Short mmCIF file of C-alpha atoms and ligand atoms in Angstrom, two decimals:
data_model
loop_
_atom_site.label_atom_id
_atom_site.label_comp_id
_atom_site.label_asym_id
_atom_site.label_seq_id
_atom_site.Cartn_x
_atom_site.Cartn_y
_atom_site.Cartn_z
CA UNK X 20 9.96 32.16 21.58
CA UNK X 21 11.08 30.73 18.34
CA UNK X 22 7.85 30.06 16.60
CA UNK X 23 8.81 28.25 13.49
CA UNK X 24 8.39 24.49 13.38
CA UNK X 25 11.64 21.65 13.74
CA UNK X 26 12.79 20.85 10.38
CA UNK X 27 13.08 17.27 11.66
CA UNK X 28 9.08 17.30 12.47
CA UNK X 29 8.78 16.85 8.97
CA UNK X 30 7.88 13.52 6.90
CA UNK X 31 10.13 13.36 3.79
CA UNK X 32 6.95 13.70 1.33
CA UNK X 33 6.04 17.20 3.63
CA UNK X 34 9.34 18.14 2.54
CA UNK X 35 9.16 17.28 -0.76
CA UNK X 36 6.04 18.74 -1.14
CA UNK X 37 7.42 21.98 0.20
CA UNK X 38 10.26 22.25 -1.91
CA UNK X 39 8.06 21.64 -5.23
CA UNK X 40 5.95 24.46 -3.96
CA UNK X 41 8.62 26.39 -3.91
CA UNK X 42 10.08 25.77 -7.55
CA UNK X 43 12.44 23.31 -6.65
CA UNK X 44 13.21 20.22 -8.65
CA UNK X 45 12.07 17.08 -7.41
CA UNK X 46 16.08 15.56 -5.81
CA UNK X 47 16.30 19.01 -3.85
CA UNK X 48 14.15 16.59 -0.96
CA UNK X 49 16.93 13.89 -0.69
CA UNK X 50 19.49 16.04 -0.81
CA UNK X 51 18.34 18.06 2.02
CA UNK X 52 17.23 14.91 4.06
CA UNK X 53 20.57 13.32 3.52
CA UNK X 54 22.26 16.40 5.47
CA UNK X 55 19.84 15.75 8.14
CA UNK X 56 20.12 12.23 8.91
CA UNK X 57 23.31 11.29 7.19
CA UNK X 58 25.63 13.30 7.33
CA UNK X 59 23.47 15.01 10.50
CA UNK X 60 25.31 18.45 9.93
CA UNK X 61 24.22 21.15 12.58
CA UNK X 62 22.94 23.91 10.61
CA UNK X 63 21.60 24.88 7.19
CA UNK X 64 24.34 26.40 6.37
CA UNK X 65 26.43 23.27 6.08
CA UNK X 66 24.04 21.60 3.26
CA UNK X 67 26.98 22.91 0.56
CA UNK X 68 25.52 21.31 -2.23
CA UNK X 69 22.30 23.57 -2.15
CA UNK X 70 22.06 27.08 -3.64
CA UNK X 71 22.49 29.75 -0.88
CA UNK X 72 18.75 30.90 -1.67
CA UNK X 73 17.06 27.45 -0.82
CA UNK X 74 19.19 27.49 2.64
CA UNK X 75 17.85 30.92 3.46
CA UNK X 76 14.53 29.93 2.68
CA UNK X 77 14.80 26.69 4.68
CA UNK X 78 15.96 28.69 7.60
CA UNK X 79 13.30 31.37 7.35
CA UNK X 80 10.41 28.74 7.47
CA UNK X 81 12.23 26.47 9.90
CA UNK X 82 14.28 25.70 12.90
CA UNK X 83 16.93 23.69 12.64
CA UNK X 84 17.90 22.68 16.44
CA UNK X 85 15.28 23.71 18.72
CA UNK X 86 16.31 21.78 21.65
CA UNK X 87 19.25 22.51 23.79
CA UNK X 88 21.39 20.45 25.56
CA UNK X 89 21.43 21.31 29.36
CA UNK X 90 23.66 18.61 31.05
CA UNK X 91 24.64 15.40 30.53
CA UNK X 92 24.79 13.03 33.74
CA UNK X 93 26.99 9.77 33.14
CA UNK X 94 30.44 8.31 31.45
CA UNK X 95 30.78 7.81 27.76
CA UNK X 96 30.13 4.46 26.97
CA UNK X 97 27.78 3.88 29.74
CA UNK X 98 24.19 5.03 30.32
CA UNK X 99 24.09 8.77 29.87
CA UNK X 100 21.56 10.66 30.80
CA UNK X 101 20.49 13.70 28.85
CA UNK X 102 18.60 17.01 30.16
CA UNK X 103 17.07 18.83 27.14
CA UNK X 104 15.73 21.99 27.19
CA UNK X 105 12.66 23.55 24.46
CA UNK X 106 11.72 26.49 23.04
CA UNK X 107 9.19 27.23 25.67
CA UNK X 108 12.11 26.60 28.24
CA UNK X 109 10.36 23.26 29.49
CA UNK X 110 12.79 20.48 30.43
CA UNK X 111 12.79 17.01 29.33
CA UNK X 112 14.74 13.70 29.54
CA UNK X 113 16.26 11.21 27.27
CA UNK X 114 18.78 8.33 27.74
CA UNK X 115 21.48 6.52 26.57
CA UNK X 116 21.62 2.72 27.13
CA UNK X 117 24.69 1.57 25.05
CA UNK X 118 25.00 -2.26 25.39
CA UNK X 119 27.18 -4.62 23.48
CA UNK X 120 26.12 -3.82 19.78
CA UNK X 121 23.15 -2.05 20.58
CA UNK X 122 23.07 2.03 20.74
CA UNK X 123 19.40 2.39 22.34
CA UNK X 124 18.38 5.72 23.07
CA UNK X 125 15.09 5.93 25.29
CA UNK X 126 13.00 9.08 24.41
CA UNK X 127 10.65 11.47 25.96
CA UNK X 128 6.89 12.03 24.66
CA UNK X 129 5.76 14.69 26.74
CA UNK X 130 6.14 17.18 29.02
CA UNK X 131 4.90 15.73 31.89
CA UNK X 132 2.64 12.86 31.65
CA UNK X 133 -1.36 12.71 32.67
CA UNK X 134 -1.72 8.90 33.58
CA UNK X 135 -0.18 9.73 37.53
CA UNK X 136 0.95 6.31 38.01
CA UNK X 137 1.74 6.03 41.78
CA UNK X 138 5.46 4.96 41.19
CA UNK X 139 6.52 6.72 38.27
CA UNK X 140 8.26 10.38 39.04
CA UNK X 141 7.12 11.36 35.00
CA UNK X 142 3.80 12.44 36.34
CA UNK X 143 3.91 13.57 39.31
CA UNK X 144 4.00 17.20 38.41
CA UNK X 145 0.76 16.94 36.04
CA UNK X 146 1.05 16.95 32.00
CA UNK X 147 2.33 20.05 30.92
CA UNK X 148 2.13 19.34 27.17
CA UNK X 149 2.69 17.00 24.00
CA UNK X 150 5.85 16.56 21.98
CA UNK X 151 6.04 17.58 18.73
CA UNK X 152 7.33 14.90 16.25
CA UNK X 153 10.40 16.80 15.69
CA UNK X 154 10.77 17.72 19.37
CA UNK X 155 11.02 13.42 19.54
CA UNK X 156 13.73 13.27 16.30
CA UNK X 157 15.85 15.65 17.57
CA UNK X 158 16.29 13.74 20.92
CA UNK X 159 17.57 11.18 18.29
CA UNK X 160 19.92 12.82 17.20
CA UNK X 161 21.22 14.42 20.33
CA UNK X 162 22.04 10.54 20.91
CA UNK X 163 23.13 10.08 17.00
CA UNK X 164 25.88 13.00 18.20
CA UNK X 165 26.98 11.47 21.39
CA UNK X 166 26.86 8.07 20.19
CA UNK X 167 28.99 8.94 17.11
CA UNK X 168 26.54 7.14 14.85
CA UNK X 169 23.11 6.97 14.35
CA UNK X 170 21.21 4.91 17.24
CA UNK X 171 20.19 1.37 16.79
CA UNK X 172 17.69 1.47 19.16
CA UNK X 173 14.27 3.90 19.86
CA UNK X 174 12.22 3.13 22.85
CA UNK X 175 9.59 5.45 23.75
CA UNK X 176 9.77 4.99 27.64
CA UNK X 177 10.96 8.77 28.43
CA UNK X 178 8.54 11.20 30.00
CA UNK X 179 4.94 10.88 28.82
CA UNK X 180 2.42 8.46 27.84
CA UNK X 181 3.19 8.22 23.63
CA UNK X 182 -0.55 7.11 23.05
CA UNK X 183 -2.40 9.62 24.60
CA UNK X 184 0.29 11.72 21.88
CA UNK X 185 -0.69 9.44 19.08
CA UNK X 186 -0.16 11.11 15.74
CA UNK X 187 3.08 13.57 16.82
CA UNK X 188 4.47 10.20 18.18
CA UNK X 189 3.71 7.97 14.84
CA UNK X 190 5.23 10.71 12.71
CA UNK X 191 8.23 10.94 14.57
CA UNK X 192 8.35 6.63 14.21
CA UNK X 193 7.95 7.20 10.11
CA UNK X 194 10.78 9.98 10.08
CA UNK X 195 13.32 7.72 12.00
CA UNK X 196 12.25 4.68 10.51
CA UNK X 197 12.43 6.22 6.31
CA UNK X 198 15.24 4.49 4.57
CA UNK X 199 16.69 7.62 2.98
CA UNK X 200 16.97 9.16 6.99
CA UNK X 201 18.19 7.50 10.13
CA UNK X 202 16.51 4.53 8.47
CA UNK X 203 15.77 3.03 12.17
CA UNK X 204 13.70 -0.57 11.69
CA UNK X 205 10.29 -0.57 12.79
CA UNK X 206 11.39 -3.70 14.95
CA UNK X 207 14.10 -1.54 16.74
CA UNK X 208 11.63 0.70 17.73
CA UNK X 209 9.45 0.33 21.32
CA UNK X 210 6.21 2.23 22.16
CA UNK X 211 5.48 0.98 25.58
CA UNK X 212 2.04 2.08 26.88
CA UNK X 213 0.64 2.07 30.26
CA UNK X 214 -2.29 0.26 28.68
CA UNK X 215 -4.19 3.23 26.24
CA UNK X 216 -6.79 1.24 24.70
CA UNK X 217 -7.76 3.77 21.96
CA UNK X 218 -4.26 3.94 20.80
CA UNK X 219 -3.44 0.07 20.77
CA UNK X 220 -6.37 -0.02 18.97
CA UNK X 221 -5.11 2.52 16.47
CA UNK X 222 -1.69 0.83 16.02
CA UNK X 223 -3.19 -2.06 15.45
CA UNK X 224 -4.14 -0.78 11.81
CA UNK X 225 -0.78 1.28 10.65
CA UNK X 226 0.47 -1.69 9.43
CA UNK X 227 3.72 -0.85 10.92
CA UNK X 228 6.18 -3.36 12.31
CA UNK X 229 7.11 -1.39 15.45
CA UNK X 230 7.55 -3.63 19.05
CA UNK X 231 4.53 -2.80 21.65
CA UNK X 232 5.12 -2.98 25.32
CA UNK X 233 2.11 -2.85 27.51
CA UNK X 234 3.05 -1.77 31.17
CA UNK X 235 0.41 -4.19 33.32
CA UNK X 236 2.25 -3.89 37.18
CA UNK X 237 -0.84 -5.97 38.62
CA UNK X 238 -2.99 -8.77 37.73
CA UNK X 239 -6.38 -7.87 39.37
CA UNK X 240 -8.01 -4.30 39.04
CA UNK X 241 -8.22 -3.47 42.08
CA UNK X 242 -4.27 -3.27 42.72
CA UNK X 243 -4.07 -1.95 39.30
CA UNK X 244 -6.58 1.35 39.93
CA UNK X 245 -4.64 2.08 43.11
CA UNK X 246 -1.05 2.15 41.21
CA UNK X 247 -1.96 3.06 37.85
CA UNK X 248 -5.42 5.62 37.34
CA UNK X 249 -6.31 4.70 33.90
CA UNK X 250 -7.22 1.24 35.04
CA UNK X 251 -10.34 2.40 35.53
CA UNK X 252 -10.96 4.03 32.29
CA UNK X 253 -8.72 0.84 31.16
CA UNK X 254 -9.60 -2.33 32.70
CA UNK X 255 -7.74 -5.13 33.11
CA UNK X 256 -9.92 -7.23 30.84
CA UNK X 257 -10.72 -4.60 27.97
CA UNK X 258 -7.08 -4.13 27.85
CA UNK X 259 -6.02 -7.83 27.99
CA UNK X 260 -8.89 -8.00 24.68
CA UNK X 261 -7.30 -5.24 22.88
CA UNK X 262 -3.76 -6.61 22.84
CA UNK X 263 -5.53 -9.59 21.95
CA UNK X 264 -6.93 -8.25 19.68
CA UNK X 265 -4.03 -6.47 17.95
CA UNK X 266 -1.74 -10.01 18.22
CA UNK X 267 -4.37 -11.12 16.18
CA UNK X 268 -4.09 -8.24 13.77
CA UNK X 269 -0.45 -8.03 13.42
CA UNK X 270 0.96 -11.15 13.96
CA UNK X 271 3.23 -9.24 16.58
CA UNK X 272 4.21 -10.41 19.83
CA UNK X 273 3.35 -7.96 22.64
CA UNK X 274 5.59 -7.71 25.91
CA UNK X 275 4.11 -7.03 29.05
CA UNK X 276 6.11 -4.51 31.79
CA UNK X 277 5.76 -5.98 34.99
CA UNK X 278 7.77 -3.61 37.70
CA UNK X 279 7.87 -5.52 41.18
CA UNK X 280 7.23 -3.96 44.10
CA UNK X 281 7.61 -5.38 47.84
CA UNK X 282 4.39 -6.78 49.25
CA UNK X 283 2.54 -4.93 46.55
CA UNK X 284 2.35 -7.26 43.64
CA UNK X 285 5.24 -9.77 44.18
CA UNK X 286 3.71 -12.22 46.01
CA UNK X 287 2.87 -15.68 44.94
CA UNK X 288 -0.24 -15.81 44.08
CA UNK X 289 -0.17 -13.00 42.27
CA UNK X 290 2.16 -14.40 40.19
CA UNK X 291 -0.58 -17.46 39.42
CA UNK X 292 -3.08 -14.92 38.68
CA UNK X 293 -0.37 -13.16 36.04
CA UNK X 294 0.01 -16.71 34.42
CA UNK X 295 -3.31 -17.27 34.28
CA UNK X 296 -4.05 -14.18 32.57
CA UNK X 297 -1.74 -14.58 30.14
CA UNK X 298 -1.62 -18.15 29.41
CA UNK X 299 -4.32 -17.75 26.78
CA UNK X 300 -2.19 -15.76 24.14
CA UNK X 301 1.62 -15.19 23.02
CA UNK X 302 3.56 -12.60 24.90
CA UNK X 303 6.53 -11.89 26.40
CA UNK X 304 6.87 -10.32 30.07
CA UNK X 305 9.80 -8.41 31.31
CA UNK X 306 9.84 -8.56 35.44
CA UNK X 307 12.00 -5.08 36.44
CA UNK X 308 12.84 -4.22 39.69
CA UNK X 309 11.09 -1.09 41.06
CA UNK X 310 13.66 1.80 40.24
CA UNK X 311 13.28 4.36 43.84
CA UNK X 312 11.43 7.16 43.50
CA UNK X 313 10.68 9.93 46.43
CA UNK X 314 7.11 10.47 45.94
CA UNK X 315 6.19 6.85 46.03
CA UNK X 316 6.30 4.67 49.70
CA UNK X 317 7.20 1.38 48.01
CA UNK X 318 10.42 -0.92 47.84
CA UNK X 319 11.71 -3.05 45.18
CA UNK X 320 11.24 -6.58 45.47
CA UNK X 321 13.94 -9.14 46.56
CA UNK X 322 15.58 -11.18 44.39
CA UNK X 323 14.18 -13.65 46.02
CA UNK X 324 10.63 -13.25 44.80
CA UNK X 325 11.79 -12.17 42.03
CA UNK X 326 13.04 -14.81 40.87
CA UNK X 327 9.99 -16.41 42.40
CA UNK X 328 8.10 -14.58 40.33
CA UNK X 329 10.18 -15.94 37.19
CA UNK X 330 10.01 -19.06 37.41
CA UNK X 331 6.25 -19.34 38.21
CA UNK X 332 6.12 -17.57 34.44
CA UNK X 333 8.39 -20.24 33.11
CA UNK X 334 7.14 -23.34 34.65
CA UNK X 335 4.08 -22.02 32.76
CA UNK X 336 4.93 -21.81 29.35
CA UNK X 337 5.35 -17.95 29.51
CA UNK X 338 8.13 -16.33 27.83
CA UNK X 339 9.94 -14.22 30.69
CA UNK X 340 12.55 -12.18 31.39
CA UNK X 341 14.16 -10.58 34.79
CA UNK X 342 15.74 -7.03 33.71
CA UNK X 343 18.12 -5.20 35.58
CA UNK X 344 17.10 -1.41 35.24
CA UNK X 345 19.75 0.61 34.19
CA UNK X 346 20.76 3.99 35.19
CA UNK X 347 19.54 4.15 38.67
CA UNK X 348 23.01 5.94 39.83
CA UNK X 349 21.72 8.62 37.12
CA UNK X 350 18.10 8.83 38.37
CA UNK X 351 17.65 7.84 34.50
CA UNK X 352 16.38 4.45 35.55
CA UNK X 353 12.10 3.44 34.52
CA UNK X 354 9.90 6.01 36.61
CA UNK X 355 12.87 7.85 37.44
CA UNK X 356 12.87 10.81 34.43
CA UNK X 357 10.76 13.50 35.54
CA UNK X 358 9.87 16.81 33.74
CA UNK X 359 11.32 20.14 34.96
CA UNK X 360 11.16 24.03 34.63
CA UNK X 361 14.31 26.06 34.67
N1 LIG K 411 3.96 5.83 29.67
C1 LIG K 411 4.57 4.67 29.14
C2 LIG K 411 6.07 4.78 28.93
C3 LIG K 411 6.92 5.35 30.03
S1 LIG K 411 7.47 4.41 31.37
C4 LIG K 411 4.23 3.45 29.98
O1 LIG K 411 3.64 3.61 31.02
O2 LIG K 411 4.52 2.33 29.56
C5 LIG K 411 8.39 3.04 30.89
C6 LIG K 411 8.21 1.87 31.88
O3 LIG K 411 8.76 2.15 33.18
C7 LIG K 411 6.74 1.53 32.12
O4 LIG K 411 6.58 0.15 32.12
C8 LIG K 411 6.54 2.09 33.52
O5 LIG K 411 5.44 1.54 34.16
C9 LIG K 411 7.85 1.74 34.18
N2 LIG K 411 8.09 2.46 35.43
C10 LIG K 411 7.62 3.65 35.82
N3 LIG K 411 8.06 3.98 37.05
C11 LIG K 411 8.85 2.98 37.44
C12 LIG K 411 9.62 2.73 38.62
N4 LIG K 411 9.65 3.61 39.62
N5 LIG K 411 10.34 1.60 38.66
C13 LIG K 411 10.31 0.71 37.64
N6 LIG K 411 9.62 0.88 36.52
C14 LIG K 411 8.89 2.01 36.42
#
C-alpha cells in the first residue's frame, strides 16, 4: 500500500507552507494548485511550468491519484454511477446527477457508515473507516473528468455519515470551495446528516455558507429509534433545538429529508405531527420516495399519500418539496450506495 498522502487532501496554505519549507518562492503554490483544479492534469509530470526537481519532490512526498476507477454504471448525460476503488482496496460510491444546468456530483464520506439506519444499504455492512479529505476531492474530480468541467454541485449524501467525519469532511469543503481551485460555492455544497448533534453544533460556528440537510424520516421517537439508532443518542427534540439553534446562528435555512415509507411514517397524522414540529422555525422539507433496498422489509409510499403528505406541509405554511430519487435503475438512488471489498 501506497502510504503517502493525496495531494488533493491538502488546503492551499498546507501547500504553500510546504513549498516555502522547501525553498520555493511564494507563486510556486498557485501554480501547482492551478494544475490541479484548473487545468486538472493527471500527473505531476504534466505541471510544465515547474522545474523538473519540484515535480520529483512533489511526487516523492505525495500521491497524485490514489483512487481508481472500477466501473461506471449509466449513459453519459444521465445519472452515472461511479465505483471507486482506494489504496487499501476498499470500494466506495459516488454519483452523477446531471440536470439542466446543474453538474451535481453526490460523494462518499466513508467506508461504510456506523449510524445502521434500517433502510439505508450504506451501513449495513458496519463502518469500515473515514475518508480522508483528499479521498472526498478526488471523487470530485473523477466527476470534473466525466463531466468535462468542473461540477457545479457537491452533496455529501454518498456512503457515510460526514459528521461523525467532521474535520476530513470540512477540509475537503474548504479545498473545493477555494477560489484559486474548483472554486465550488459554499451554497452549492450539501452536508446532509442523519441528525449528529455534536457536528451541527460544530458547523454552526465555521462561519461557512454551506446548505445543511437534516435526514428526520419520523416525527415521534419512538418510530425514529426503530429506523434510525442514533435517535436515541439524538432525540427528536435535542435535535429539533440544535438546528434551531444553528438557524439562529447562521441565518441559514435548514432542509429536512423526509423518505416515505408505506404504513411506516406516511400516514396522516403523522404528517400533522411533522407540521407541528416544524411550524415553529424556517425550513424546508424534501418528501422522497423510499429508494428499494434488500435488507430492509419496507415499500415506498404511494403517490397518493404522498402527495397527501405534501399538501398537509403546504396548507401549513411549510416550504415542501416531493423529489423523485434518481438513479434507482443504477442502484445509485438515496440508501442505495453501499460499501464493498474486492
Ligand atoms: N448519512 C447522511 C448522508 C447519507 S444518506 C444522512 O443520513 O443524511 C442521504 C439521504 O438518503 C438521507 O436523507 C438518508 O436518510 C436517505 N436514504 C437512505 N436510505 C434511503 C432509502 N432506502 N430510500 C430513500 N432515502 C434513503
Amino acid at each position: 500500500m501506497n502510504s503517502k498522502s493525496s495531494i488533493h487532501g491538502l488546503l492551499f496554505e498546507e501547500l504553500a507552507a510546504f513549498c516555502r519549507e522547501h525553498g520555493q518562492p511564494a507563486f510556486r503554490a498557485k501554480q501547482i494548485w492551478g494544475w490541479l483544479y484548473a487545468k486538472r492534469v493527471a500527473s505531476f509530470d504534466e505541471m510544465k511550468n515547474l522545474p523538473a526537481p519540484l515535480r520529483n519532490l512533489l511526487g516523492e512526498h505525495f500521491c497524485f491519484q490514489c483512487l481508481e476507477k472500477i466501473e461506471t454504471k449509466g449513459a453519459t448525460g444521465q445519472t452515472q454511477k461511479l465505483l471507486l476503488k482506494l489504496e487499501d482496496d476498499e470500494l466506495i460510491e459516488a454519483v452523477l446527477i446531471p440536470a439542466r444546468a446543474r453538474r451535481t456530483v453526490c460523494i462518499s464520506s466513508q467506508v461504510g457508515c456506523k449510524m445502521a439506519c434500517a433502510f439505508c444499504a450504506s451501513g449495513q455492512c458496519g463502518f469500515h473507516r473515514n475518508l480522508t479529505a483528499g479521498e472526498m476531492v478526488e471523487q470530485v474530480l473523477f466527476a470534473a473528468e466525466i463531466y468535462g468541467e468542473r461540477p457545479t454541485n457537491v452533496v455529501y449524501m454518498g456512503v457515510g455519515e460526514p459528521l461523525d467525519n467532521y474535520d476530513e469532511t470540512l477540509k475537503s469543503i474548504r479545498i473545493l470551495n477555494h477560489p484559486d481551485g474548483l472554486g465550488i460555492g459554499a451554497r452549492k455544497i450539501t452536508i446532509s446528516t442523519s441528525g449528529v448533534i455534536p457536528g451541527i453544533e460544530r458547523l454552526a460556528g465555521e462561519g461557512l455558507q454551506v446548505e445543511l440537510s437534516v435526514s428526520l424520516h419520523a416525527s415521534e421517537n419512538e418510530l425514529r429509534s426503530k429506523l434510525m439508532p442514533s435517535n436515541k443518542r439524538w432525540p427528536l427534540n435535542a435535535l429539533l433545538q440544535a438546528c434551531s439553534d444553528y438557524t439562529a446562528k447562521t441565518k441559514r435555512i435548514i432542509t429536512f429529508e423526509y423518505t416515505l415509507i408505506k404504513g411506516m411514517n406516511d400516514l396522516p397524522e403523522q404528517a400533522q405531527k411533522l407540521t407541528e414540529l416544524l411550524r415553529k422555525f424556517p425550513c424546508r422539507v424534501n418528501l422522497i420516495p423510499l429508494s428499494e433496498v434488500e435488507e430492509f422489509n419496507g415499500e415506498r409510499a404511494t403517490p397518493e399519500a404522498m402527495q397527501y403528505f405534501f399538501k398537509t406541509l403546504e396548507k401549513a405554511g411549510i416550504n415542501a418539496t416531493l423529489r423523485d430519487s434518481k438513479g434507482s435503475a443504477l442502484k445509485a438512488a438515496c440508501g442505495q450506495l453501499r460499501a464493498r471489498k474486492l
